[in-house]
Tab-separated table of C-alpha atoms in Angstrom:
chain	number	residue	atom	x	y	z
F	1	UNK	CA	0.000	0.000	0.000
F	2	UNK	CA	2.833	2.406	0.864
F	3	UNK	CA	4.524	1.612	-2.454
F	4	UNK	CA	1.355	2.479	-4.378
F	5	UNK	CA	1.019	5.696	-2.396
F	6	UNK	CA	4.577	6.724	-3.240
F	7	UNK	CA	4.126	5.802	-6.899
F	8	UNK	CA	0.975	7.932	-6.945
F	9	UNK	CA	2.875	10.914	-5.482
F	10	UNK	CA	5.743	10.449	-7.930
F	11	UNK	CA	3.368	10.379	-10.905
F	12	UNK	CA	1.557	13.472	-9.607
F	13	UNK	CA	4.878	15.314	-9.365
F	14	UNK	CA	5.661	14.185	-12.915
F	15	UNK	CA	2.279	15.432	-14.141
F	16	UNK	CA	2.639	18.714	-12.245
F	17	UNK	CA	5.585	19.770	-14.416
F	18	UNK	CA	4.020	18.295	-17.543
F	19	UNK	CA	0.795	20.275	-17.148
F	20	UNK	CA	2.199	23.529	-15.757
F	21	UNK	CA	5.122	23.874	-18.140
F	22	UNK	CA	4.895	21.666	-21.209
F	23	UNK	CA	1.140	21.855	-21.764
F	24	UNK	CA	0.403	25.416	-20.598
F	25	UNK	CA	3.266	27.862	-19.922
F	26	UNK	CA	5.679	26.961	-22.729
F	27	UNK	CA	2.980	26.990	-25.460
F	28	UNK	CA	1.752	30.355	-24.140
F	29	UNK	CA	5.295	31.734	-24.310
F	30	UNK	CA	5.569	30.353	-27.836
F	31	UNK	CA	2.479	32.299	-28.876
F	32	UNK	CA	3.754	35.428	-27.143
F	33	UNK	CA	7.178	35.316	-28.814
F	34	UNK	CA	5.495	35.257	-32.246
F	35	UNK	CA	3.924	38.632	-31.565
F	36	UNK	CA	6.012	41.327	-33.348
F	37	UNK	CA	5.284	43.910	-30.638
F	38	UNK	CA	6.540	41.544	-27.953
F	39	UNK	CA	9.679	40.749	-29.978
F	40	UNK	CA	10.492	44.459	-30.263
F	41	UNK	CA	9.816	44.955	-26.543
F	42	UNK	CA	12.061	41.962	-25.744
F	43	UNK	CA	14.913	43.322	-27.869
F	44	UNK	CA	14.708	46.700	-26.115
F	45	UNK	CA	14.236	45.232	-22.620
F	46	UNK	CA	16.080	41.908	-22.695
F	47	UNK	CA	16.890	41.743	-18.974
F	48	UNK	CA	13.381	42.754	-17.870
F	49	UNK	CA	11.731	40.221	-20.184
F	50	UNK	CA	14.182	37.527	-19.086
F	51	UNK	CA	13.293	38.169	-15.445
F	52	UNK	CA	9.544	38.211	-16.178
F	53	UNK	CA	9.800	34.894	-18.011
F	54	UNK	CA	11.723	33.504	-15.038
F	55	UNK	CA	9.010	34.716	-12.653
F	56	UNK	CA	6.350	33.122	-14.841
F	57	UNK	CA	8.062	29.745	-14.356
F	58	UNK	CA	7.945	30.213	-10.592
F	59	UNK	CA	4.272	31.164	-10.681
F	60	UNK	CA	3.118	28.342	-12.948
F	61	UNK	CA	5.132	25.561	-11.309
F	62	UNK	CA	4.382	26.526	-7.718
F	63	UNK	CA	0.683	27.211	-8.316
F	64	UNK	CA	0.289	23.781	-9.894
F	65	UNK	CA	2.362	22.185	-7.120
F	66	UNK	CA	-0.084	23.837	-4.710
F	67	UNK	CA	-3.190	22.767	-6.685
F	68	UNK	CA	-2.030	19.164	-6.892
F	69	UNK	CA	-1.426	19.160	-3.125
F	70	UNK	CA	-4.763	20.851	-2.453
F	71	UNK	CA	-7.013	18.654	-4.550
F	72	UNK	CA	-5.237	15.354	-5.226
F	73	UNK	CA	-3.264	14.539	-2.071
F	74	UNK	CA	-4.685	13.863	1.373
F	75	UNK	CA	-3.156	15.266	4.552
F	76	UNK	CA	0.114	13.707	5.641
F	77	UNK	CA	2.856	14.476	8.133
F	78	UNK	CA	5.536	12.407	6.387
F	79	UNK	CA	8.342	14.429	4.836
F	80	UNK	CA	8.956	11.599	2.375
F	81	UNK	CA	5.791	12.547	0.493
F	82	UNK	CA	6.802	16.026	-0.750
F	83	UNK	CA	10.277	14.622	-1.427
F	84	UNK	CA	8.843	11.972	-3.742
F	85	UNK	CA	6.530	14.525	-5.385
F	86	UNK	CA	9.533	16.817	-5.951
F	87	UNK	CA	11.512	13.962	-7.501
F	88	UNK	CA	8.691	13.244	-9.938
F	89	UNK	CA	8.452	16.932	-10.837
F	90	UNK	CA	12.197	17.114	-11.429
F	91	UNK	CA	12.317	13.910	-13.496
F	92	UNK	CA	9.801	15.309	-15.969
F	93	UNK	CA	11.922	18.445	-16.294
F	94	UNK	CA	15.042	16.334	-16.856
F	95	UNK	CA	13.271	14.333	-19.564
F	96	UNK	CA	12.051	17.532	-21.226
F	97	UNK	CA	15.540	19.070	-21.243
F	98	UNK	CA	17.796	16.078	-21.929
F	99	UNK	CA	15.842	13.668	-24.152
F	100	UNK	CA	15.759	15.971	-27.226
F	101	UNK	CA	19.516	16.551	-26.838
F	102	UNK	CA	20.216	12.812	-26.521
F	103	UNK	CA	18.009	11.953	-29.512
F	104	UNK	CA	19.619	14.582	-31.752
F	105	UNK	CA	23.254	14.493	-30.646
F	106	UNK	CA	23.796	11.564	-28.271
F	107	UNK	CA	24.790	11.281	-24.621
F	108	UNK	CA	28.159	12.896	-25.293
F	109	UNK	CA	26.458	16.303	-25.606
F	110	UNK	CA	25.366	16.244	-21.959
F	111	UNK	CA	28.121	17.923	-19.992
F	112	UNK	CA	29.071	17.217	-16.369
F	113	UNK	CA	28.038	20.802	-15.603
F	114	UNK	CA	24.597	20.087	-17.033
F	115	UNK	CA	24.265	17.062	-14.773
F	116	UNK	CA	25.346	19.094	-11.737
F	117	UNK	CA	22.779	21.753	-12.648
F	118	UNK	CA	20.020	19.132	-12.758
F	119	UNK	CA	21.052	17.710	-9.382
F	120	UNK	CA	20.855	21.196	-7.875
F	121	UNK	CA	17.492	21.806	-9.583
F	122	UNK	CA	16.188	18.516	-8.172
F	123	UNK	CA	17.144	19.583	-4.656
F	124	UNK	CA	15.329	22.880	-5.186
F	125	UNK	CA	12.181	21.109	-6.392
F	126	UNK	CA	12.237	18.915	-3.290
F	127	UNK	CA	12.736	21.913	-0.995
F	128	UNK	CA	9.918	23.860	-2.628
F	129	UNK	CA	7.595	20.869	-2.373
F	130	UNK	CA	8.340	20.610	1.354
F	131	UNK	CA	7.606	24.331	1.773
F	132	UNK	CA	4.236	24.042	0.003
F	133	UNK	CA	3.315	20.939	2.036
F	134	UNK	CA	4.182	22.725	5.275
F	135	UNK	CA	1.856	25.572	4.394
F	136	UNK	CA	-1.062	23.168	4.681
F	137	UNK	CA	0.167	21.811	8.006
F	138	UNK	CA	0.458	25.206	9.703
F	139	UNK	CA	-2.685	26.653	8.088
F	140	UNK	CA	-0.693	29.221	6.106
F	141	UNK	CA	-0.934	27.577	2.703
F	142	UNK	CA	-1.285	30.787	0.675
F	143	UNK	CA	1.574	32.511	2.479
F	144	UNK	CA	3.831	29.504	1.929
F	145	UNK	CA	2.734	29.350	-1.717
F	146	UNK	CA	3.875	32.953	-2.124
F	147	UNK	CA	7.165	32.060	-0.435
F	148	UNK	CA	7.660	29.137	-2.831
F	149	UNK	CA	6.880	31.344	-5.848
F	150	UNK	CA	9.332	33.988	-4.608
F	151	UNK	CA	12.152	31.499	-3.995
F	152	UNK	CA	11.563	29.707	-7.299
F	153	UNK	CA	11.498	33.018	-9.172
F	154	UNK	CA	14.759	34.146	-7.562
F	155	UNK	CA	16.436	30.913	-8.666
F	156	UNK	CA	15.261	31.295	-12.259
F	157	UNK	CA	16.099	35.015	-12.417
F	158	UNK	CA	19.734	34.172	-11.687
F	159	UNK	CA	20.100	33.072	-15.318
F	160	UNK	CA	19.177	36.348	-17.075
F	161	UNK	CA	20.867	38.386	-14.346
F	162	UNK	CA	24.088	36.381	-14.671
F	163	UNK	CA	24.018	36.704	-18.450
F	164	UNK	CA	23.551	40.478	-18.195
F	165	UNK	CA	26.743	40.913	-16.157
F	166	UNK	CA	28.812	38.258	-17.914
F	167	UNK	CA	28.919	35.623	-15.168
F	168	UNK	CA	30.097	32.289	-16.571
F	169	UNK	CA	28.443	28.884	-16.294
F	170	UNK	CA	30.591	27.597	-13.417
F	171	UNK	CA	30.082	30.737	-11.337
F	172	UNK	CA	26.357	30.549	-12.077
F	173	UNK	CA	26.187	26.983	-10.798
F	174	UNK	CA	27.952	28.091	-7.622
F	175	UNK	CA	25.265	30.756	-7.211
F	176	UNK	CA	22.561	28.129	-7.754
F	177	UNK	CA	24.179	25.952	-5.109
F	178	UNK	CA	24.355	28.862	-2.656
F	179	UNK	CA	20.657	29.619	-3.227
F	180	UNK	CA	19.857	25.929	-2.761
F	181	UNK	CA	21.580	25.978	0.621
F	182	UNK	CA	19.691	29.133	1.633
F	183	UNK	CA	16.358	27.590	0.596
F	184	UNK	CA	17.358	24.447	2.478
F	185	UNK	CA	17.930	26.461	5.652
F	186	UNK	CA	14.558	28.183	5.237
F	187	UNK	CA	12.912	24.793	4.633
F	188	UNK	CA	14.434	23.322	7.791
F	189	UNK	CA	13.395	26.318	9.897
F	190	UNK	CA	9.750	26.193	8.854
F	191	UNK	CA	9.395	22.409	8.559
F	192	UNK	CA	6.757	20.736	10.729
F	193	UNK	CA	6.699	17.391	8.973
F	194	UNK	CA	7.844	14.128	10.508
F	195	UNK	CA	11.197	12.803	9.367
F	196	UNK	CA	10.049	9.310	8.504
F	197	UNK	CA	9.135	7.247	5.441
C-alpha cells in the first residue's frame, strides 16, 4: 500500500511539471514570442523580459504544485511525500531538457556541468515541495505558496541576471548551489513534517 502511495505521489509530481510547463506555460510563451510587438519589446528590454519569463516559471510551477497538493493529495505528516513529489516533478523536467539533446546528438552532448545543474534543480524542487506541504500543516498555505513562488522566481532570475553581467556557467552553478543551501535552511526552519518514510 505504501509503495502504491509513493508511486501515486511520484506520478503526480511528474504530471505537475508536464501540465504547468509543457502543456500550458511553454505553449503560451511560444504564442507570445510570435507577436512582433513583444519581440520588439524583448529586444529593447532583454533583462526585464528575461526576469519576467523567469518569474512566470515560478508562478506556474508553484501554483500547480499547490493545486495538486490541495485537490489530489490527502493530509500527511511524512516528509517523504513532498520529497517523492519533488523527484517526480524534477524527473519530468530532466526528460524535457535532456531527451531531445540525446536523440539529436547523443549522450556525449550532456556535460558534467549540465548534470550538476540538474542535481541542484532537483534539490530545489524537493525543498519547494516541502515548503508548500508545510503551508497546509500550519494553516498558512497561501503565504507559503507565495514564499515558494518567490524562492523559485529568484532561482530562475539568476540566469538572465548572470548573463547580463557576464557571469560564466561555473560561477552561475555556484550561485545556484548557494541559493539551494539558503532555501534548504529556510525549509528546515519552517518544517513541521515528521522525518520518517
